[in-house]
Amino acid sequence: MEIDFEKMGGLVPAIIQDNVTGKVLMLGFMNEEAYDRTVSTGKVTFFSRTRQKLWTKGEESGNFLNVVSILNDCDNDTLLIKANPTGPVCHTGADTCWGEKNCADINFLSYLQDFICKRYRDMPESSYTTSLFRSGVNRMAQKVGEEAVETVIEATNGTDDRLIYEASDLIYHLIVLLTSKGHRIEELAAELKKRHK
């Protein structure tokens, strides 16, 4: 990756974004050494302008930023780092440096979709998801039907907690079925968005 460290006197801004929620967590600066350490360790490392030294986010708090991907902008002078945080990011204890909650759980569905796709690719032994894929489309479709019935039962005669539990099973099994047919949960979101207009 070609990064223009010279434009700002040896530093580039690094925007940190939660890989699952999409929330912007913080902004820091990197010199070439901080970038190299980030790449080699998989943990975001910055150059502290006040202390004039490298610091790995989480080295004191334990709240590391585990790198998923690094993107360079069109001018090669700003980085976007997608990471999985292990705790609050801000030194104040807040989830982000802007005081926002980092809890856009709806985005977890895309993460789950990616995870299920990886299961489909790798087919690891002793994985329930693998066993579903190996059982075939008819069995997967049957599981979606069973979970739908259980969701209806809980909605009409059960508790709210059980309704959420069974509806979650339904969504999981639906994503597995979609994956086996070469589709993704985001396609359902696109279809619903199209209908909403």
C-alpha positions as CSV (number, residue, x, y, z in Angstrom):
1,M,0.0,0.0,0.0
2,E,1.4,3.4,-1.0
3,I,0.9,5.9,1.9
4,D,1.9,9.6,1.6
5,F,3.5,10.2,5.0
6,E,5.2,13.3,3.8
7,K,2.1,15.5,3.2
8,M,1.6,16.1,6.9
9,G,5.2,16.0,8.1
10,G,5.5,12.2,8.5
11,L,2.0,11.5,9.9
12,V,-1.3,10.4,8.4
13,P,-4.7,10.4,10.1
14,A,-6.1,7.0,10.9
15,I,-9.9,6.7,11.3
16,I,-10.9,3.7,13.3
17,Q,-14.3,2.1,12.5
18,D,-15.9,-0.8,14.3
19,N,-15.9,-3.7,11.8
20,V,-19.3,-5.0,12.9
21,T,-21.4,-1.9,13.8
22,G,-19.8,0.5,11.3
23,K,-19.5,3.2,14.1
24,V,-16.5,5.5,13.9
25,L,-14.7,4.8,17.2
26,M,-11.8,7.3,17.2
27,L,-9.2,9.2,15.2
28,G,-5.5,8.9,15.7
29,F,-2.3,9.6,13.8
30,M,0.3,7.1,12.5
31,N,3.8,7.5,11.3
32,E,5.4,4.8,9.1
33,E,6.7,2.9,12.2
34,A,3.2,2.9,13.8
35,Y,1.7,1.7,10.6
36,D,4.3,-1.1,10.2
37,R,3.7,-2.2,13.8
38,T,-0.1,-2.2,13.3
39,V,0.3,-4.4,10.3
40,S,2.8,-6.8,12.0
41,T,0.9,-7.2,15.3
42,G,-2.7,-6.9,14.1
43,K,-3.3,-4.3,16.9
44,V,-3.8,-0.6,16.1
45,T,-0.7,1.4,17.1
46,F,-0.6,5.2,16.8
47,F,2.1,7.9,17.1
48,S,1.3,10.1,20.1
49,R,1.9,13.7,19.1
50,T,2.0,14.9,22.7
51,R,4.3,12.1,24.0
52,Q,6.3,11.9,20.7
53,K,6.3,8.1,20.8
54,L,4.4,5.0,19.6
55,W,1.5,3.7,21.6
56,T,-0.6,0.6,21.0
57,K,-4.3,1.3,21.8
58,G,-5.1,-0.9,24.8
59,E,-1.5,-1.4,26.1
60,E,-2.6,0.1,29.5
61,S,-6.4,-0.5,29.5
62,G,-6.4,-3.9,27.8
63,N,-9.0,-2.4,25.3
64,F,-7.2,-3.3,22.1
65,L,-8.3,-2.6,18.6
66,N,-7.9,-5.8,16.6
67,V,-7.3,-5.0,12.9
68,V,-9.7,-6.5,10.3
69,S,-8.7,-4.4,7.3
70,I,-6.8,-1.2,6.4
71,L,-7.9,1.0,3.5
72,N,-6.1,4.0,2.0
73,D,-8.1,7.0,0.7
74,C,-8.0,8.3,-2.9
75,D,-5.1,10.8,-2.0
76,N,-3.1,8.1,-0.2
77,D,-2.9,10.3,2.9
78,T,-5.7,9.0,5.2
79,L,-6.3,5.5,6.5
80,L,-9.6,3.8,7.4
81,I,-8.9,0.9,9.8
82,K,-11.8,-1.5,10.4
83,A,-11.2,-3.2,13.8
84,N,-12.9,-5.3,16.5
85,P,-12.6,-3.4,19.8
86,T,-12.1,-5.5,23.0
87,G,-13.8,-2.9,25.2
88,P,-14.6,0.9,25.4
89,V,-12.3,2.9,23.1
90,C,-12.2,6.3,24.7
91,H,-10.0,7.1,27.7
92,T,-13.1,8.4,29.4
93,G,-14.6,4.9,29.3
94,A,-17.1,5.7,26.5
95,D,-17.6,3.3,23.6
96,T,-16.4,6.0,21.1
97,C,-14.4,9.2,21.4
98,W,-17.6,11.1,20.6
99,G,-19.5,9.6,23.5
100,E,-21.8,7.5,21.2
101,K,-22.9,4.0,22.1
102,N,-21.4,1.4,19.9
103,C,-24.4,-0.9,19.7
104,A,-25.8,-1.0,16.2
105,D,-26.8,-4.7,16.7
106,I,-28.7,-4.8,13.4
107,N,-25.3,-4.8,11.6
108,F,-24.4,-8.0,13.4
109,L,-26.6,-9.8,10.8
110,S,-24.0,-9.0,8.1
111,Y,-21.3,-10.2,10.4
112,L,-23.3,-13.4,11.0
113,Q,-23.9,-13.8,7.3
114,D,-20.1,-13.6,6.7
115,F,-19.5,-16.1,9.4
116,I,-22.0,-18.6,7.9
117,C,-20.5,-18.1,4.5
118,K,-17.1,-19.0,5.9
119,R,-18.7,-22.1,7.5
120,Y,-20.1,-23.0,4.0
121,R,-16.7,-22.6,2.4
122,D,-14.7,-24.4,5.1
123,M,-17.2,-27.0,6.3
124,P,-15.4,-27.5,9.7
125,E,-16.2,-30.8,11.4
126,S,-18.3,-30.7,14.6
127,S,-20.0,-27.5,13.5
128,Y,-23.8,-27.4,13.7
129,T,-23.9,-25.1,10.7
130,T,-21.8,-27.5,8.7
131,S,-24.3,-30.3,9.6
132,L,-27.1,-28.2,8.3
133,F,-25.4,-27.6,5.0
134,R,-24.6,-31.3,4.7
135,S,-28.2,-32.2,5.4
136,G,-29.4,-30.7,2.1
137,V,-31.9,-28.0,1.0
138,N,-35.0,-29.9,2.0
139,R,-33.8,-30.3,5.6
140,M,-32.7,-26.7,5.8
141,A,-36.0,-25.5,4.5
142,Q,-37.8,-27.8,7.0
143,K,-35.8,-26.3,9.9
144,V,-36.9,-22.8,8.8
145,G,-40.5,-24.0,8.8
146,E,-40.1,-25.6,12.3
147,E,-38.5,-22.4,13.7
148,A,-41.3,-20.3,12.1
149,V,-43.9,-22.4,13.8
150,E,-42.1,-22.2,17.2
151,T,-42.0,-18.4,16.7
152,V,-45.7,-18.2,16.1
153,I,-46.4,-20.4,19.2
154,E,-44.4,-18.1,21.4
155,A,-46.0,-15.0,19.9
156,T,-49.5,-16.3,20.6
157,N,-49.1,-18.3,23.8
158,G,-45.6,-17.8,25.1
159,T,-43.4,-15.2,26.7
160,D,-41.6,-12.3,25.2
161,D,-38.2,-13.8,26.0
162,R,-39.1,-17.1,24.3
163,L,-40.4,-15.1,21.3
164,I,-37.1,-13.4,20.8
165,Y,-35.2,-16.7,21.3
166,E,-37.3,-18.6,18.7
167,A,-37.3,-15.6,16.2
168,S,-33.5,-15.5,16.5
169,D,-33.4,-19.3,15.6
170,L,-35.7,-18.5,12.7
171,I,-33.4,-15.8,11.3
172,Y,-30.3,-17.9,11.8
173,H,-31.8,-20.9,10.0
174,L,-33.0,-18.6,7.2
175,I,-29.5,-17.2,6.7
176,V,-28.2,-20.8,6.4
177,L,-30.8,-21.6,3.8
178,L,-30.2,-18.4,1.9
179,T,-26.4,-19.1,1.9
180,S,-26.9,-22.6,0.6
181,K,-28.9,-21.1,-2.3
182,G,-26.2,-18.5,-3.1
183,H,-28.0,-15.6,-1.5
184,R,-27.3,-13.2,1.5
185,I,-29.5,-11.6,4.2
186,E,-28.7,-8.2,2.7
187,E,-30.7,-9.1,-0.4
188,L,-33.8,-9.3,1.8
189,A,-33.0,-5.8,3.2
190,A,-32.6,-4.6,-0.4
191,E,-36.0,-6.1,-1.4
192,L,-37.7,-4.6,1.6
193,K,-36.2,-1.2,0.9
194,K,-37.4,-1.4,-2.7
195,R,-41.0,-2.2,-1.5
196,H,-40.9,0.6,1.0
197,K,-40.7,3.3,-1.7
